[in-house]
Short mmCIF file of C-alpha atoms in Angstrom, two decimals:
data_model
loop_
_atom_site.label_atom_id
_atom_site.label_comp_id
_atom_site.label_asym_id
_atom_site.label_seq_id
_atom_site.Cartn_x
_atom_site.Cartn_y
_atom_site.Cartn_z
CA MET A 1 4.60 14.03 5.29
CA HIS A 2 7.78 12.28 4.44
CA ALA A 3 8.77 8.95 3.01
CA LEU A 4 10.12 7.12 6.27
CA VAL A 5 6.73 8.15 7.92
CA ARG A 6 4.33 6.20 5.56
CA ARG A 7 6.92 3.33 5.21
CA SER A 8 6.77 2.62 8.49
CA VAL A 9 3.13 2.98 8.48
CA GLY A 10 1.98 0.84 5.74
CA VAL A 11 4.06 -1.93 7.33
CA ILE A 12 2.48 -2.31 10.58
CA VAL A 13 -0.65 -2.12 8.40
CA VAL A 14 0.30 -4.13 5.80
CA ALA A 15 1.86 -7.34 9.17
CA THR A 16 -1.62 -7.06 9.93
CA LEU A 17 -4.42 -6.55 7.13
CA ALA A 18 -5.07 -9.94 6.42
CA ALA A 19 -5.56 -11.67 10.58
CA GLY A 20 -7.55 -8.35 10.05
CA VAL A 21 -9.19 -8.16 7.60
CA ALA A 22 -9.70 -11.97 6.75
CA ALA A 23 -10.94 -12.05 10.21
CA CYS A 24 -14.17 -9.96 9.28
CA THR A 25 -15.00 -12.33 6.74
CA ASP A 26 -15.36 -14.73 8.92
CA ASP A 27 -19.22 -13.99 9.56
CA GLY A 28 -19.61 -17.57 11.98
CA ASP A 29 -21.06 -17.85 14.82
CA SER A 30 -18.58 -20.24 17.19
CA ALA A 31 -21.23 -20.48 19.96
CA SER A 32 -23.82 -21.89 18.92
CA PRO A 33 -23.63 -26.12 18.95
CA SER A 34 -24.97 -25.38 15.30
CA ALA A 35 -23.47 -23.06 13.77
CA THR A 36 -22.30 -22.63 9.63
CA THR A 37 -19.62 -20.77 8.06
CA GLN A 38 -18.90 -21.99 4.43
CA GLY A 39 -19.88 -25.56 5.22
CA THR A 40 -17.18 -25.38 8.33
CA THR A 41 -19.02 -26.50 11.83
CA VAL A 42 -18.10 -26.53 15.21
CA ALA A 43 -15.67 -27.83 16.98
CA PRO A 44 -16.71 -30.69 19.63
CA ALA A 45 -14.92 -28.93 23.10
CA THR A 46 -12.33 -30.24 24.18
CA GLY A 47 -8.08 -29.54 25.11
CA SER A 48 -7.51 -25.18 26.51
CA PRO A 49 -10.26 -23.66 25.01
CA ASN A 50 -6.62 -21.18 24.74
CA SER A 51 -5.95 -23.70 22.55
CA ILE A 52 -8.23 -24.92 19.72
CA SER A 53 -10.92 -22.77 17.85
CA ASP A 54 -14.32 -23.50 17.69
CA VAL A 55 -14.91 -23.58 13.63
CA VAL A 56 -13.36 -26.69 11.97
CA ILE A 57 -11.76 -26.47 8.93
CA PRO A 58 -12.70 -29.72 6.90
CA PRO A 59 -9.96 -32.03 5.84
CA GLU A 60 -10.32 -31.80 2.23
CA ARG A 61 -9.28 -27.43 2.97
CA ILE A 62 -6.06 -27.50 2.27
CA PRO A 63 -5.42 -29.85 -0.79
CA ASP A 64 -8.24 -27.88 -2.16
CA ALA A 65 -6.74 -24.95 -1.96
CA VAL A 66 -3.25 -25.64 -2.27
CA ASP A 67 -4.59 -27.64 -5.85
CA GLN A 68 -5.68 -23.04 -7.05
CA LEU A 69 -2.12 -22.68 -6.49
CA ASP A 70 -0.60 -22.84 -9.82
CA THR A 71 -4.06 -20.48 -11.03
CA ILE A 72 -3.39 -18.23 -8.66
CA VAL A 73 0.52 -17.23 -8.33
CA THR A 74 0.94 -16.98 -12.70
CA ASP A 75 -2.33 -15.38 -12.45
CA ALA A 76 -1.19 -13.18 -10.20
CA LEU A 77 2.37 -12.56 -12.42
CA ALA A 78 0.48 -11.95 -15.50
CA ALA A 79 -1.98 -9.31 -14.00
CA THR A 80 1.70 -7.07 -12.61
CA GLY A 81 4.52 -8.12 -14.90
CA ILE A 82 6.09 -8.92 -11.89
CA PRO A 83 8.80 -11.07 -13.45
CA GLY A 84 9.38 -14.36 -10.89
CA ALA A 85 8.25 -15.96 -7.35
CA ALA A 86 8.51 -18.59 -5.63
CA VAL A 87 6.26 -20.52 -3.21
CA ALA A 88 5.88 -23.85 -0.49
CA VAL A 89 3.74 -25.42 1.52
CA ILE A 90 4.03 -27.36 4.83
CA HIS A 91 1.45 -29.06 6.61
CA GLU A 92 2.51 -32.29 8.61
CA GLY A 93 5.96 -31.68 8.19
CA GLU A 94 5.97 -32.24 4.87
CA VAL A 95 6.21 -30.32 1.46
CA ILE A 96 2.46 -30.70 0.06
CA TYR A 97 3.38 -27.72 -2.55
CA ALA A 98 6.54 -26.37 -3.42
CA GLU A 99 7.06 -24.72 -7.84
CA GLY A 100 8.28 -22.29 -9.32
CA PHE A 101 6.75 -19.38 -11.77
CA GLY A 102 8.29 -16.98 -14.10
CA VAL A 103 11.92 -15.44 -14.57
CA ARG A 104 14.95 -14.80 -11.72
CA GLU A 105 16.06 -11.86 -14.31
CA VAL A 106 13.52 -9.90 -16.87
CA GLY A 107 15.04 -10.69 -20.77
CA THR A 108 16.28 -13.64 -20.32
CA ASP A 109 14.95 -17.75 -20.31
CA GLN A 110 16.43 -18.68 -17.10
CA PRO A 111 13.10 -19.95 -15.25
CA VAL A 112 13.25 -19.86 -11.17
CA ASP A 113 12.26 -22.97 -8.61
CA PRO A 114 12.44 -24.08 -6.28
CA ASP A 115 15.55 -23.98 -5.70
CA THR A 116 16.02 -20.17 -7.61
CA ARG A 117 17.81 -18.14 -4.10
CA PHE A 118 16.43 -14.60 -3.50
CA GLN A 119 16.57 -12.57 -1.03
CA LEU A 120 14.08 -11.86 1.44
CA ALA A 121 14.40 -8.85 2.47
CA SER A 122 12.64 -8.60 6.44
CA LEU A 123 11.71 -12.09 6.54
CA SER A 124 15.04 -12.53 7.76
CA LYS A 125 13.73 -10.06 10.89
CA PRO A 126 12.14 -14.06 11.84
CA ILE A 127 14.96 -16.57 9.81
CA GLY A 128 17.29 -14.39 12.40
CA ALA A 129 15.07 -14.86 15.64
CA THR A 130 14.94 -18.85 15.26
CA VAL A 131 19.44 -18.43 16.05
CA VAL A 132 19.13 -16.72 18.46
CA ALA A 133 16.32 -18.93 19.87
CA ALA A 134 19.00 -21.78 19.08
CA GLU A 135 21.52 -19.59 22.09
CA VAL A 136 19.44 -19.08 23.71
CA GLY A 137 18.65 -22.86 25.03
CA GLN A 138 22.81 -23.55 25.12
CA GLY A 139 22.24 -21.07 27.51
CA THR A 140 24.92 -18.48 25.95
CA VAL A 141 22.37 -15.39 26.76
CA ALA A 142 18.37 -15.20 27.38
CA TRP A 143 16.58 -12.96 26.54
CA GLU A 144 16.02 -11.44 29.35
CA ASP A 145 19.91 -10.56 29.13
CA PRO A 146 20.31 -7.22 29.09
CA VAL A 147 22.23 -5.91 25.58
CA SER A 148 24.69 -4.33 27.66
CA ALA A 149 26.52 -7.05 28.97
CA TYR A 150 27.90 -8.82 25.21
CA THR A 151 28.26 -5.60 23.84
CA PRO A 152 29.09 -2.72 26.30
CA ASP A 153 29.36 -0.15 23.04
CA PHE A 154 26.12 -0.03 22.31
CA VAL A 155 24.32 3.42 23.85
CA LEU A 156 21.56 4.66 23.93
CA SER A 157 20.46 8.78 23.86
CA ASP A 158 19.12 8.07 27.47
CA PRO A 159 21.04 5.54 30.34
CA TYR A 160 18.75 3.84 31.88
CA VAL A 161 17.75 2.31 28.46
CA THR A 162 21.27 2.00 27.62
CA GLU A 163 22.41 -0.27 30.40
CA THR A 164 18.49 -2.59 30.59
CA VAL A 165 17.76 -3.56 26.88
CA THR A 166 17.43 -6.67 26.50
CA ILE A 167 18.19 -8.70 23.50
CA ALA A 168 13.68 -9.94 23.49
CA ASP A 169 13.35 -5.43 23.79
CA LEU A 170 15.22 -5.20 20.07
CA TYR A 171 14.30 -8.11 18.71
CA SER A 172 10.64 -6.47 19.57
CA HIS A 173 10.85 -3.28 18.87
CA ARG A 174 9.98 -2.02 21.79
CA SER A 175 13.47 -0.16 22.88
CA GLY A 176 11.88 2.56 22.36
CA ILE A 177 14.73 3.37 19.35
CA PRO A 178 12.29 5.59 16.57
CA ALA A 179 11.22 3.47 13.25
CA TYR A 180 13.48 2.80 10.82
CA SER A 181 16.61 5.03 12.34
CA GLY A 182 19.56 4.21 10.93
CA ASP A 183 18.28 3.21 7.41
CA LEU A 184 18.92 6.04 6.14
CA LEU A 185 22.67 5.98 7.46
CA GLU A 186 22.66 2.72 5.35
CA ASP A 187 21.45 4.62 2.32
CA MET A 188 24.29 6.93 2.02
CA GLY A 189 26.87 4.27 3.10
CA TYR A 190 27.81 3.53 6.02
CA ASP A 191 29.18 0.72 7.18
CA ARG A 192 27.02 -1.61 10.11
CA ALA A 193 29.66 -0.27 12.89
CA ALA A 194 28.97 2.43 12.28
CA VAL A 195 25.17 3.03 11.72
CA LEU A 196 24.79 1.12 15.43
CA GLU A 197 27.45 3.87 16.96
CA LYS A 198 25.42 6.38 15.62
CA MET A 199 22.07 5.62 17.78
CA ARG A 200 23.79 6.86 20.93
CA LEU A 201 22.44 10.21 18.70
CA LEU A 202 18.75 9.44 18.59
CA PRO A 203 15.77 11.22 20.41
CA LEU A 204 13.99 7.42 22.85
CA GLU A 205 10.07 6.84 21.83
CA PRO A 206 9.32 5.32 25.54
CA PHE A 207 10.95 2.71 26.29
CA ARG A 208 8.71 -0.52 26.52
CA ILE A 209 5.33 0.62 25.20
CA THR A 210 5.97 2.25 21.65
CA TYR A 211 6.96 0.18 18.65
CA GLY A 212 8.87 0.89 16.06
CA TYR A 213 10.17 -1.11 13.89
CA THR A 214 13.03 -1.11 13.72
CA ASN A 215 15.79 -2.49 11.48
CA PHE A 216 19.36 -1.83 13.43
CA GLY A 217 16.89 -2.47 17.18
CA ILE A 218 17.18 -5.59 15.74
CA THR A 219 20.18 -5.99 14.09
CA ALA A 220 22.03 -4.37 17.37
CA GLY A 221 20.20 -7.51 19.41
CA ALA A 222 21.48 -9.95 16.66
CA GLU A 223 25.39 -8.23 17.76
CA ALA A 224 24.81 -8.85 21.27
CA VAL A 225 24.48 -12.64 20.70
CA ALA A 226 27.29 -12.87 18.33
CA ALA A 227 28.97 -11.28 21.01
CA ALA A 228 28.84 -13.61 23.63
CA ALA A 229 28.78 -16.97 21.02
CA GLY A 230 32.35 -15.20 19.96
CA VAL A 231 31.49 -15.59 16.45
CA PRO A 232 30.23 -13.69 13.35
CA TRP A 233 26.57 -12.56 13.11
CA GLU A 234 26.88 -15.09 9.76
CA GLN A 235 28.16 -17.89 10.80
CA LEU A 236 26.53 -18.23 14.23
CA SER A 237 23.27 -18.49 11.67
CA ALA A 238 25.38 -20.49 9.75
CA ALA A 239 26.08 -22.94 12.83
CA GLU A 240 23.32 -23.27 14.19
CA LEU A 241 20.25 -23.22 11.52
CA TYR A 242 21.47 -23.54 7.94
CA GLU A 243 23.86 -26.21 8.65
CA PRO A 244 22.71 -28.81 11.25
CA LEU A 245 19.00 -28.26 9.67
CA GLY A 246 20.00 -28.41 5.84
CA MET A 247 19.54 -25.36 4.56
CA ASP A 248 21.88 -25.45 1.86
CA ALA A 249 21.23 -23.06 0.33
CA THR A 250 20.59 -20.87 2.85
CA THR A 251 23.14 -18.01 3.16
CA SER A 252 23.46 -14.64 5.52
CA VAL A 253 26.76 -13.46 3.34
CA TYR A 254 25.56 -11.58 0.54
CA GLU A 255 28.58 -12.27 -1.52
CA ASP A 256 28.32 -16.37 -1.08
CA PHE A 257 25.15 -15.53 -2.50
CA LEU A 258 25.56 -13.51 -5.53
CA ALA A 259 28.91 -16.49 -6.27
CA ALA A 260 25.26 -18.61 -6.46
CA ASP A 261 24.04 -19.89 -10.28
CA ASN A 262 20.92 -19.87 -9.65
CA ARG A 263 19.68 -16.72 -7.86
CA ALA A 264 17.03 -14.17 -8.63
CA THR A 265 17.51 -10.90 -9.46
CA LEU A 266 15.45 -7.52 -7.82
CA HIS A 267 13.88 -5.86 -10.03
CA LYS A 268 11.58 -2.30 -9.56
CA GLU A 269 9.53 -1.24 -12.26
CA VAL A 270 10.78 1.92 -13.42
CA ASP A 271 7.93 3.30 -15.87
CA GLY A 272 6.27 0.57 -16.35
CA THR A 273 9.25 -1.36 -16.93
CA TRP A 274 10.37 -4.36 -14.34
CA THR A 275 13.99 -2.99 -14.60
CA ALA A 276 16.83 -5.35 -12.48
CA SER A 277 17.99 -3.93 -9.72
CA GLU A 278 20.55 -4.76 -7.01
CA ARG A 279 20.89 -3.95 -3.08
CA ASP A 280 23.55 -5.10 -0.99
CA PRO A 281 21.80 -5.20 3.17
CA THR A 282 25.29 -6.24 4.73
CA ALA A 283 25.27 -3.26 7.32
CA GLN A 284 21.65 -4.28 8.88
CA ASP A 285 22.19 -8.24 7.74
CA PRO A 286 20.61 -9.67 10.90
CA ALA A 287 17.85 -7.55 9.66
CA GLY A 288 17.10 -8.20 5.90
CA GLY A 289 20.00 -10.39 4.57
CA VAL A 290 19.17 -13.68 4.33
CA THR A 291 18.85 -15.27 1.34
CA SER A 292 17.24 -19.05 1.50
CA THR A 293 14.63 -20.72 -1.49
CA VAL A 294 11.63 -22.39 -0.72
CA ASN A 295 12.97 -25.46 -0.13
CA ASP A 296 14.99 -24.29 2.82
CA LEU A 297 12.00 -22.57 4.04
CA ALA A 298 9.94 -25.01 3.93
CA LYS A 299 12.88 -26.88 6.58
CA TRP A 300 12.85 -23.38 8.71
CA MET A 301 8.81 -23.26 8.66
CA ASP A 302 8.45 -27.26 9.74
CA LEU A 303 11.40 -25.95 12.93
CA GLN A 304 8.57 -22.78 13.72
CA LEU A 305 5.49 -25.62 13.91
CA SER A 306 6.85 -28.81 15.10
CA ALA A 307 8.65 -26.90 18.22
CA GLY A 308 12.13 -27.24 17.75
CA GLU A 309 12.43 -30.48 16.50
CA VAL A 310 12.98 -32.12 13.33
CA ASP A 311 13.36 -35.70 12.78
CA GLY A 312 13.44 -36.43 15.81
CA ARG A 313 15.65 -34.56 16.99
CA GLN A 314 15.31 -31.13 19.62
CA LEU A 315 17.42 -28.70 17.19
CA VAL A 316 16.71 -25.53 19.22
CA ASP A 317 14.45 -25.67 22.82
CA ALA A 318 10.95 -25.77 22.66
CA ASN A 319 10.88 -23.25 24.95
CA ALA A 320 12.89 -20.61 23.01
CA LEU A 321 11.31 -20.65 20.01
CA LEU A 322 8.16 -20.14 21.97
CA GLN A 323 9.35 -16.78 22.75
CA MET A 324 9.57 -15.61 19.08
CA GLN A 325 5.54 -16.89 18.48
CA VAL A 326 3.22 -15.14 21.91
CA PRO A 327 3.14 -11.33 21.54
CA ALA A 328 6.05 -8.73 23.61
CA ILE A 329 4.40 -5.66 22.24
CA SER A 330 1.34 -4.52 20.52
CA THR A 331 1.56 -3.53 16.76
CA GLN A 332 -0.74 -0.58 16.57
CA GLU A 333 -4.02 0.84 19.10
CA PRO A 334 -7.80 -0.82 17.87
CA ALA A 335 -9.83 1.62 16.31
CA ASP A 336 -12.32 1.15 19.18
CA ALA A 337 -13.12 -3.05 21.73
CA ALA A 338 -15.04 -4.83 18.70
CA THR A 339 -11.75 -4.87 16.90
CA ARG A 340 -8.68 -7.28 17.50
CA ALA A 341 -5.30 -5.99 18.32
CA GLY A 342 -2.15 -6.76 16.46
CA PHE A 343 0.82 -7.76 18.21
CA TYR A 344 4.83 -8.91 17.63
CA GLY A 345 6.88 -11.67 19.64
CA HIS A 346 9.75 -11.68 18.81
CA GLY A 347 10.97 -11.52 15.24
CA MET A 348 7.25 -11.90 13.93
CA ASN A 349 4.50 -10.74 14.09
CA VAL A 350 1.72 -12.57 15.71
CA SER A 351 -2.17 -12.79 15.36
CA TYR A 352 -5.73 -13.83 15.74
CA ASP A 353 -8.26 -14.66 12.67
CA GLY A 354 -12.31 -14.67 12.99
CA ALA A 355 -12.47 -18.33 14.41
CA GLY A 356 -9.50 -17.36 17.02
CA ARG A 357 -6.88 -19.45 15.18
CA VAL A 358 -2.71 -18.12 16.07
CA ARG A 359 -1.45 -16.80 12.71
CA LEU A 360 1.94 -16.20 12.73
CA SER A 361 3.55 -14.13 10.31
CA HIS A 362 6.30 -11.50 8.64
CA SER A 363 6.65 -9.75 5.32
CA GLY A 364 10.30 -8.43 3.66
CA ALA A 365 10.25 -6.06 1.29
CA PHE A 366 12.99 -3.96 -0.45
CA PHE A 367 11.57 -1.17 -2.31
CA LEU A 368 14.70 -0.91 -4.87
CA GLY A 369 13.15 -5.26 -5.62
CA ALA A 370 12.40 -7.97 -3.64
CA GLY A 371 8.55 -8.55 -1.98
CA THR A 372 7.98 -12.01 -0.01
CA ASN A 373 5.89 -12.97 2.58
CA PHE A 374 5.26 -16.40 4.90
CA VAL A 375 1.78 -17.17 7.47
CA LEU A 376 1.95 -20.54 9.67
CA TYR A 377 -1.27 -21.74 11.47
CA PRO A 378 -0.13 -23.76 14.23
CA SER A 379 -3.23 -24.56 14.97
CA GLU A 380 -3.47 -26.92 11.48
CA ASP A 381 -0.13 -27.07 10.58
CA LEU A 382 0.25 -25.30 8.41
CA GLY A 383 2.47 -23.56 6.44
CA ILE A 384 2.53 -20.83 3.28
CA VAL A 385 5.76 -19.16 2.11
CA VAL A 386 6.13 -16.64 -0.92
CA LEU A 387 9.53 -15.24 -2.42
CA THR A 388 9.28 -13.15 -5.41
CA ASN A 389 11.59 -10.45 -7.79
CA GLY A 390 9.96 -8.12 -7.30
CA GLN A 391 9.54 -4.63 -5.56
CA PRO A 392 6.81 -5.40 -3.00
CA ILE A 393 3.55 -4.50 -3.94
CA GLY A 394 1.73 -6.94 -2.06
CA VAL A 395 1.41 -10.30 -3.96
CA ALA A 396 3.48 -11.97 -1.97
CA GLU A 397 0.90 -11.02 0.04
CA GLY A 398 -2.13 -11.54 -2.01
CA ILE A 399 -0.96 -14.87 -2.47
CA THR A 400 -0.63 -15.79 1.03
CA ALA A 401 -3.69 -14.56 1.99
CA THR A 402 -6.08 -16.18 -0.65
CA PHE A 403 -4.68 -19.13 -0.28
CA MET A 404 -5.44 -18.93 3.80
CA ASP A 405 -8.85 -17.52 2.90
CA LEU A 406 -8.87 -20.67 1.22
CA VAL A 407 -8.54 -22.62 3.33
CA THR A 408 -10.20 -21.33 6.51
CA LEU A 409 -13.47 -20.72 5.07
CA GLY A 410 -13.42 -22.04 2.29
CA GLN A 411 -13.72 -18.85 -0.44
CA VAL A 412 -12.10 -15.87 -1.24
CA SER A 413 -13.42 -13.06 0.47
CA ARG A 414 -11.90 -10.12 -1.08
CA ASP A 415 -9.99 -9.85 -3.82
CA TRP A 416 -6.66 -8.91 -1.05
CA PHE A 417 -3.98 -8.44 -4.63
CA GLU A 418 -5.92 -4.96 -4.34
CA ALA A 419 -6.31 -4.78 -0.72
CA TYR A 420 -2.05 -4.61 -0.57
CA GLY A 421 -1.81 -2.76 -4.25
CA GLN A 422 -3.80 -0.26 -2.61
CA LEU A 423 -1.90 -0.22 0.64
CA LEU A 424 1.91 -0.12 -1.20
CA GLY A 425 0.99 1.78 -3.88
CA GLY A 426 1.05 4.38 -1.53
CA LEU A 427 4.19 4.16 -0.31
CA LEU A 428 5.60 4.61 -3.38
CA GLU A 429 4.17 8.19 -3.26
CA ASN A 430 7.12 10.68 -3.63
CA PRO A 431 5.82 12.87 -1.23
CA SER A 432 8.49 15.58 -1.73
CA GLU A 433 6.99 18.93 -2.38
CA LEU A 434 8.58 19.06 -6.21
CA ALA A 435 7.51 15.94 -7.68
CA GLY A 436 6.03 15.98 -10.40
CA GLN A 437 7.05 19.70 -10.62
CA GLN A 438 9.34 21.58 -12.85
CA PRO A 439 11.14 25.00 -11.37
CA PRO A 440 8.47 28.44 -12.01
CA ALA A 441 8.35 29.86 -14.18
CA ASN A 442 9.68 32.99 -12.62
CA ALA A 443 12.43 31.04 -10.97
CA ALA A 444 15.64 33.07 -9.05
CA PRO A 445 18.14 32.53 -10.66
CA PRO A 446 20.08 30.52 -7.62
CA ARG A 447 23.98 32.67 -6.27
CA ALA A 448 27.40 32.25 -8.83
CA ALA A 449 28.28 28.58 -7.23
CA ALA A 450 31.23 30.43 -4.66
CA ALA A 451 27.95 31.44 -2.36
CA TYR A 452 26.98 27.47 -2.29
CA VAL A 453 30.27 25.49 -2.22
CA GLY A 454 32.55 24.30 1.25
CA THR A 455 31.94 22.00 3.42
CA TYR A 456 28.99 21.39 5.94
CA ALA A 457 29.01 19.64 8.85
CA ASN A 458 26.39 17.74 10.75
CA GLU A 459 27.01 15.45 13.59
CA TYR A 460 24.06 12.33 12.67
CA PHE A 461 24.91 11.70 9.10
CA GLY A 462 27.82 13.56 8.21
CA PRO A 463 29.30 15.95 6.78
CA ALA A 464 28.55 17.31 3.18
CA GLU A 465 30.99 19.19 0.36
CA VAL A 466 28.72 20.94 -2.20
CA ALA A 467 31.89 21.33 -4.68
CA GLU A 468 31.23 22.63 -8.53
CA VAL A 469 32.36 20.22 -10.97
CA ASN A 470 32.41 21.12 -14.93
CA GLY A 471 30.32 24.13 -13.58
CA ALA A 472 27.51 22.25 -12.37
CA LEU A 473 26.40 22.02 -7.97
CA VAL A 474 27.05 18.64 -6.95
CA LEU A 475 26.44 17.21 -3.56
CA ARG A 476 28.70 14.66 -1.91
CA LEU A 477 26.70 12.75 1.26
CA GLY A 478 27.93 9.39 3.26
CA PRO A 479 31.75 8.13 4.26
CA ASP A 480 32.55 7.46 0.48
CA ALA A 481 31.73 10.85 -0.49
CA LEU A 482 28.47 10.12 -3.08
CA GLU A 483 28.32 12.73 -5.50
CA PHE A 484 24.28 14.01 -6.94
CA PRO A 485 23.56 17.17 -9.08
CA LEU A 486 22.37 19.27 -8.08
CA GLU A 487 19.39 21.04 -10.09
CA ALA A 488 18.74 24.61 -9.06
CA TRP A 489 14.95 25.53 -9.12
CA ASP A 490 13.95 28.26 -7.23
CA GLY A 491 17.08 30.34 -6.26
CA ASP A 492 18.66 29.18 -2.75
CA VAL A 493 16.14 26.70 -3.41
CA PHE A 494 17.80 23.22 -5.59
CA ALA A 495 16.18 19.67 -6.77
CA PHE A 496 18.49 17.10 -5.89
CA THR A 497 18.02 12.75 -5.54
CA PRO A 498 18.85 10.91 -2.39
CA PRO A 499 20.51 8.04 -2.00
CA GLY A 500 19.37 4.45 -1.36
CA GLU A 501 16.77 1.67 -0.37
CA ASN A 502 14.31 4.47 1.33
CA SER A 503 15.04 7.18 -1.77
CA LEU A 504 11.89 8.17 -4.22
CA GLY A 505 13.08 10.40 -6.16
CA ILE A 506 13.25 14.22 -6.52
CA THR A 507 13.57 15.50 -2.94
CA LYS A 508 14.12 19.68 -2.12
CA ILE A 509 17.34 21.50 -0.41
CA THR A 510 16.55 24.99 1.36
CA PHE A 511 20.05 26.98 1.95
CA THR A 512 20.78 30.08 4.13
CA VAL A 513 22.29 32.48 2.87
CA ASP A 514 23.85 35.55 5.30
CA SER A 515 24.07 39.17 4.79
CA GLU A 516 27.16 39.05 2.57
CA GLY A 517 25.45 36.58 0.21
CA THR A 518 27.79 33.41 1.11
CA ALA A 519 25.24 30.29 2.76
CA THR A 520 25.27 29.28 5.66
CA GLY A 521 23.55 25.76 5.71
CA PHE A 522 20.96 23.97 3.89
CA GLU A 523 17.55 22.13 5.24
CA SER A 524 17.43 18.96 3.80
CA GLU A 525 13.63 17.97 3.09
CA TYR A 526 14.64 14.73 2.73
CA TYR A 527 16.50 13.87 5.92
CA ASP A 528 14.99 16.83 8.20
CA PRO A 529 11.51 14.04 9.37
CA THR A 530 15.18 12.45 11.45
CA GLY A 531 15.61 15.45 13.16
CA PHE A 532 18.94 15.49 11.89
CA GLY A 533 18.31 17.59 7.92
CA THR A 534 20.39 20.71 8.81
CA TRP A 535 23.88 20.89 7.62
CA THR A 536 25.46 24.36 8.59
CA ARG A 537 28.77 25.38 6.54
#
């Protein structure tokens, strides 16, 4: 299975694992007035049945869980080697915990603190959706406005969808754009405008009934809102959310993050060693480009939990914000009728625990070195956010899930770090036929370099050039002609390592050759699952 397919499945499962599995561990019988679960008593039947849980969380649970956070986090970092993390908890409008752990970069003694800036990766999506909600509340746009009204140059392969797809469709991943579309273009070096322009070439999944997690779908929605407001997205985010909420260390401009002194460096594990890395997410900024601190994100969580009100003023319209927090599409089909489904709202996951409580969450993952997660329980006016500077191996999710188990159950239901580690570990395995292999002992030699040298066309990924440099073949890809060595493998089969975030290492290229012994094209194992993996001379 191709890397992107594996990852799309994995992220969907990650988004719902904590809600689904943790829910199954709550074995209380809420139908019985005398039922108890780990000392938890049944709530009196007051309020709307849909707005309360029948199982009360004793008031001491939250401070008890907070008291264990230092140990939970330090143990997780020690077990995995992830260099640093920061955690904040907000409850009833107060930050009751904010701590930093470890270091900002391996090989230094620069400590992480609650004001250390981290790259949020996909935790940027709910932040950006909050910006959209602010514009909806002001009447600049409506969630159900078609993006064609504001960005008529954004075209998809189906004219009806092009005209009809709304901001809400794009922010809930129900536009029909295939999952993760555009990510490999970004890896090649294409900018935001170029990636969005190439969306027109993609065959679509069924509109509004298919969930397909797409960074550039959300980016397209954000660009429409920015066009309606008349300012670039990065400026709009600062003006409508970061500045009025006092998120002074938060930005959607990558260069501003790089200029900050107190910032965490990304880290990727290479052969057992955590190594500093870089990831510029500018092309998909609305979906993955926010950088922030846990102190700033505590303010944002409070905004979400208080229906858009801050210090007695309505910063974001409550109804506009609510659309983020209610289900818009199912993220996966339940295994059977007894299994709870998971949902996506506008920019965040929406699910329900075993006691019926609404759970809002999102993870962020840069495979080049960031793992982030937040969880909100609106019924308890409670939220936790975890930021790490290591590639996603389940540490951020493990911390939030362990904490929420302690809050809701009074004990940890399972080893969440092991569960998430196993789940995410498989997503980091290279699925290529060549992974872990050596060229065959009896491999056929490649043809003379002249047989392969030339320029090859691909409508989606753009031209590729095969050239001979110092007696060796190289492949050049993308708008900047990024250059990669081609390793002879077996006859007309070569190996190369693709660029960017989604690359998992070595992969295969197979040339087709005519009767004259000249290559007429090549097929890329890595790019083929997109439907555009063939280049023609």
